[in-house]
Amino acid sequence: KQEVTQIPAALSVPEGENLVLNCSFTDSAIYNLQWFRQDPGKGLTSLLLIQSSQREQTSGRLNASLDKSSGRSTLYIAASQPGDSATYLCAVRNNAGNMLTFGGGTRLMVKP
Amino acid sequence: ETGVTQTPRHLVMGMTNKKSLKCEQHLGHNAMYWYKQSAKKPLELMFVYSLEERVENNSVPSRFSPECPNSSHLFLHLHTLQPEDSALYLCASSQGDNEQFFGPGTRLTVL
């Protein structure tokens, strides 16, 4: 059974810092990995999708990497802003089926 | 957020009530999903519909009953719920195995 873990559970940084969020998964037979952002009480916004054959994806100040063999992904946020404050979720889709397995999320606070 | 819509956004119901949650996607996708997000627990997949057929049901209690009348609409019928069913219920859609897009969720409180 796939298990996804995100560390740290919460993170507080001053504005302008570069930061890294971590995601690890136990079963490396994945189809893809997706990073989401969730604002309090709201739905999820997809940030980046990495296919199993890819090593990284970039969108603006965000860069996500994938190391399938070690069961890890990182989300790098450059020059953080207060508007980046949210919970960031990592989700893995295994090779079999449509099921996404989510991590518990990292709650990020960027202070002005 | 406008690609996948959910109604109502908030719902309070008693344990003996029957209610339904509605989800609609305007993205032309062929798969739709119901997820449950409880406090302090990771998002859990409840149901998957692909091409209007239910593909997965992760042992969800029968008091939750999904319905997918067409590829754009998904319902979750609720009856005789328990207080521990209070959660944020999220709908998502995708084209096959591709990226999933989520709705804003329905915040459900069971009294």
Short mmCIF file of C-alpha atoms in Angstrom, two decimals:
data_model
loop_
_atom_site.label_atom_id
_atom_site.label_comp_id
_atom_site.label_asym_id
_atom_site.label_seq_id
_atom_site.Cartn_x
_atom_site.Cartn_y
_atom_site.Cartn_z
CA LYS A 1 0.00 0.00 0.00
CA GLN A 2 1.39 3.38 -1.03
CA GLU A 3 2.14 5.82 1.77
CA VAL A 4 3.07 9.45 1.23
CA THR A 5 4.80 11.57 3.86
CA GLN A 6 5.47 15.29 3.82
CA ILE A 7 8.04 16.99 5.98
CA PRO A 8 7.90 19.44 7.63
CA ALA A 9 4.23 19.57 8.62
CA ALA A 10 4.49 23.33 9.10
CA LEU A 11 7.02 25.94 8.07
CA SER A 12 7.31 29.66 8.77
CA VAL A 13 9.80 31.79 6.82
CA PRO A 14 10.43 35.50 6.23
CA GLU A 15 9.51 36.96 2.87
CA GLY A 16 12.15 36.57 0.17
CA GLU A 17 13.58 33.26 1.34
CA ASN A 18 14.04 30.31 -0.97
CA LEU A 19 12.56 27.17 0.49
CA VAL A 20 12.18 23.45 -0.12
CA LEU A 21 9.22 21.25 0.72
CA ASN A 22 9.75 17.50 0.87
CA CYS A 23 7.59 14.57 -0.14
CA SER A 24 8.48 10.89 0.17
CA PHE A 25 6.61 7.80 -0.97
CA THR A 26 7.05 4.11 -0.17
CA ASP A 27 6.20 2.45 -3.49
CA SER A 28 8.39 3.65 -6.36
CA ALA A 29 6.12 2.15 -9.04
CA ILE A 30 4.39 5.44 -9.67
CA TYR A 31 2.71 6.79 -12.79
CA ASN A 32 3.02 10.46 -11.86
CA LEU A 33 3.29 12.85 -8.94
CA GLN A 34 1.33 16.05 -8.51
CA TRP A 35 1.87 19.06 -6.24
CA PHE A 36 -1.16 21.06 -5.12
CA ARG A 37 -1.79 24.22 -3.16
CA GLN A 38 -4.76 24.55 -0.79
CA ASP A 39 -5.88 27.80 0.80
CA PRO A 40 -7.82 27.51 4.10
CA GLY A 41 -11.29 26.03 3.60
CA LYS A 42 -10.85 25.92 -0.17
CA GLY A 43 -10.31 23.33 -2.84
CA LEU A 44 -6.98 22.29 -4.33
CA THR A 45 -5.12 24.12 -7.07
CA SER A 46 -2.79 22.02 -9.18
CA LEU A 47 0.73 23.47 -9.30
CA LEU A 48 2.89 20.94 -11.12
CA LEU A 49 2.57 17.43 -12.50
CA ILE A 50 5.65 15.27 -13.01
CA GLN A 51 5.39 12.09 -15.05
CA SER A 52 7.38 9.08 -13.84
CA SER A 53 9.79 9.47 -16.77
CA GLN A 54 10.58 13.10 -15.89
CA ARG A 55 13.07 14.48 -13.39
CA GLU A 56 11.64 17.95 -12.88
CA GLN A 57 9.01 20.50 -13.86
CA THR A 58 9.12 24.27 -13.55
CA SER A 59 6.41 26.90 -13.40
CA GLY A 60 7.42 30.46 -12.58
CA ARG A 61 9.04 30.52 -9.13
CA LEU A 62 8.19 26.86 -8.54
CA ASN A 63 10.37 23.89 -9.39
CA ALA A 64 9.45 20.30 -8.58
CA SER A 65 11.90 17.43 -8.82
CA LEU A 66 11.33 13.70 -8.78
CA ASP A 67 13.70 10.91 -7.80
CA LYS A 68 11.61 7.81 -8.31
CA SER A 69 14.22 5.29 -7.23
CA SER A 70 14.62 6.90 -3.82
CA GLY A 71 10.93 7.69 -3.46
CA ARG A 72 11.34 11.44 -3.12
CA SER A 73 10.09 14.66 -4.58
CA THR A 74 10.86 18.23 -3.63
CA LEU A 75 9.04 21.46 -4.33
CA TYR A 76 11.36 24.45 -4.49
CA ILE A 77 9.84 27.91 -4.06
CA ALA A 78 12.11 30.80 -4.99
CA ALA A 79 11.86 34.28 -3.47
CA SER A 80 8.86 33.43 -1.29
CA GLN A 81 6.03 35.96 -0.92
CA PRO A 82 3.23 36.33 1.66
CA GLY A 83 0.79 35.23 -1.04
CA ASP A 84 2.53 31.85 -1.09
CA SER A 85 1.12 31.13 2.38
CA ALA A 86 -1.03 28.01 2.05
CA THR A 87 -0.91 24.26 2.56
CA TYR A 88 1.07 22.39 -0.06
CA LEU A 89 0.04 18.82 -0.82
CA CYS A 90 1.90 16.12 -2.66
CA ALA A 91 -0.04 13.27 -4.31
CA VAL A 92 1.16 10.14 -6.06
CA ARG A 93 -0.63 8.10 -8.67
CA ASN A 94 0.48 4.48 -8.88
CA ASN A 95 0.81 2.57 -12.11
CA ALA A 96 -2.39 0.67 -11.45
CA GLY A 97 -5.67 2.55 -11.34
CA ASN A 98 -6.79 6.16 -11.02
CA MET A 99 -6.16 6.48 -7.32
CA LEU A 100 -4.16 9.42 -5.96
CA THR A 101 -2.53 8.94 -2.56
CA PHE A 102 -2.01 12.19 -0.72
CA GLY A 103 0.51 13.26 1.87
CA GLY A 104 -0.57 15.15 4.97
CA GLY A 105 0.61 18.47 3.57
CA THR A 106 3.03 21.19 4.62
CA ARG A 107 1.44 24.33 6.02
CA LEU A 108 3.55 27.28 4.86
CA MET A 109 3.48 30.76 6.35
CA VAL A 110 5.52 33.49 4.67
CA LYS A 111 5.84 36.52 6.92
CA PRO A 112 6.11 40.04 5.44
CA GLU B 1 -11.83 27.09 -9.73
CA THR B 2 -14.55 27.69 -12.33
CA GLY B 3 -13.62 24.50 -14.25
CA VAL B 4 -15.11 22.31 -11.50
CA THR B 5 -18.04 23.62 -9.48
CA GLN B 6 -19.62 22.19 -6.36
CA THR B 7 -22.90 22.94 -4.63
CA PRO B 8 -23.73 23.63 -1.93
CA ARG B 9 -20.55 25.16 -0.53
CA HIS B 10 -21.74 24.63 3.04
CA LEU B 11 -24.23 22.11 4.42
CA VAL B 12 -25.45 21.41 7.94
CA MET B 13 -27.59 18.33 8.41
CA GLY B 14 -28.97 16.14 11.14
CA MET B 15 -28.21 12.45 11.35
CA THR B 16 -31.64 11.50 10.02
CA ASN B 17 -31.60 13.83 7.01
CA LYS B 18 -31.07 12.93 3.38
CA LYS B 19 -29.11 15.37 1.25
CA SER B 20 -27.07 15.37 -1.95
CA LEU B 21 -23.84 17.05 -2.98
CA LYS B 22 -23.46 18.08 -6.59
CA CYS B 23 -20.37 18.45 -8.75
CA GLU B 24 -20.16 19.69 -12.33
CA GLN B 25 -17.08 19.88 -14.54
CA HIS B 26 -16.80 22.10 -17.59
CA LEU B 27 -13.45 20.77 -18.81
CA GLY B 28 -14.58 17.95 -21.09
CA HIS B 29 -12.94 15.35 -18.85
CA ASN B 30 -13.92 11.70 -18.74
CA ALA B 31 -13.17 10.84 -15.10
CA MET B 32 -14.59 12.29 -11.88
CA TYR B 33 -13.72 11.72 -8.24
CA TRP B 34 -15.05 12.26 -4.71
CA TYR B 35 -12.53 12.89 -1.92
CA LYS B 36 -13.00 13.41 1.81
CA GLN B 37 -10.77 15.76 3.79
CA SER B 38 -11.10 15.47 7.56
CA ALA B 39 -9.24 17.56 10.09
CA LYS B 40 -5.70 16.31 10.65
CA LYS B 41 -6.00 13.45 8.12
CA PRO B 42 -4.71 13.25 4.56
CA LEU B 43 -7.15 13.55 1.70
CA GLU B 44 -8.90 10.22 1.13
CA LEU B 45 -10.29 9.01 -2.17
CA MET B 46 -13.91 7.83 -1.85
CA PHE B 47 -15.09 7.07 -5.39
CA VAL B 48 -13.79 7.18 -8.94
CA TYR B 49 -15.92 7.26 -12.06
CA SER B 50 -14.29 6.77 -15.42
CA LEU B 51 -16.42 7.01 -18.55
CA GLU B 52 -19.44 7.15 -16.21
CA GLU B 53 -18.66 3.77 -14.67
CA ARG B 54 -17.55 3.41 -11.09
CA VAL B 55 -13.99 2.16 -11.13
CA GLU B 56 -12.97 2.31 -7.47
CA ASN B 57 -14.76 2.37 -4.17
CA ASN B 58 -12.40 2.48 -1.25
CA SER B 59 -14.68 0.63 1.18
CA VAL B 60 -16.77 3.70 1.85
CA PRO B 61 -19.80 3.15 4.14
CA SER B 62 -23.08 2.61 2.33
CA ARG B 63 -24.52 5.79 3.85
CA PHE B 64 -22.57 7.51 1.03
CA SER B 65 -24.00 6.72 -2.39
CA PRO B 66 -22.44 8.19 -5.56
CA GLU B 67 -24.21 8.80 -8.85
CA CYS B 68 -22.69 9.79 -12.19
CA PRO B 69 -25.47 10.36 -14.74
CA ASN B 70 -23.08 11.68 -17.41
CA SER B 71 -19.44 12.66 -17.80
CA SER B 72 -20.05 16.22 -16.60
CA HIS B 73 -22.04 15.60 -13.44
CA LEU B 74 -21.36 13.74 -10.23
CA PHE B 75 -23.51 13.47 -7.13
CA LEU B 76 -22.92 12.18 -3.63
CA HIS B 77 -26.13 11.16 -1.89
CA LEU B 78 -26.00 11.25 1.88
CA HIS B 79 -28.30 9.53 4.37
CA THR B 80 -28.18 8.72 8.08
CA LEU B 81 -24.72 10.23 8.46
CA GLN B 82 -22.71 10.31 11.67
CA PRO B 83 -21.00 13.31 13.29
CA GLU B 84 -17.61 11.85 12.30
CA ASP B 85 -18.64 12.27 8.65
CA SER B 86 -18.27 16.03 9.08
CA ALA B 87 -15.53 17.06 6.66
CA LEU B 88 -14.71 18.93 3.48
CA TYR B 89 -15.89 16.90 0.48
CA LEU B 90 -13.95 17.62 -2.67
CA CYS B 91 -14.81 16.72 -6.23
CA ALA B 92 -12.19 16.44 -8.96
CA SER B 93 -12.04 15.58 -12.64
CA SER B 94 -9.37 14.50 -15.10
CA GLN B 95 -8.89 13.33 -18.64
CA GLY B 96 -7.85 9.73 -18.14
CA ASP B 97 -4.74 9.45 -15.96
CA ASN B 98 -3.76 13.07 -16.45
CA GLU B 99 -3.73 15.97 -14.03
CA GLN B 100 -6.70 16.20 -11.66
CA PHE B 101 -8.55 19.48 -11.23
CA PHE B 102 -10.45 20.11 -8.02
CA GLY B 103 -13.60 21.97 -7.12
CA PRO B 104 -13.86 24.32 -4.12
CA GLY B 105 -15.44 21.66 -1.90
CA THR B 106 -18.55 21.35 0.24
CA ARG B 107 -18.05 21.89 3.97
CA LEU B 108 -20.38 19.37 5.62
CA THR B 109 -21.35 19.46 9.29
CA VAL B 110 -23.39 16.60 10.74
CA LEU B 111 -25.13 17.41 14.00
#
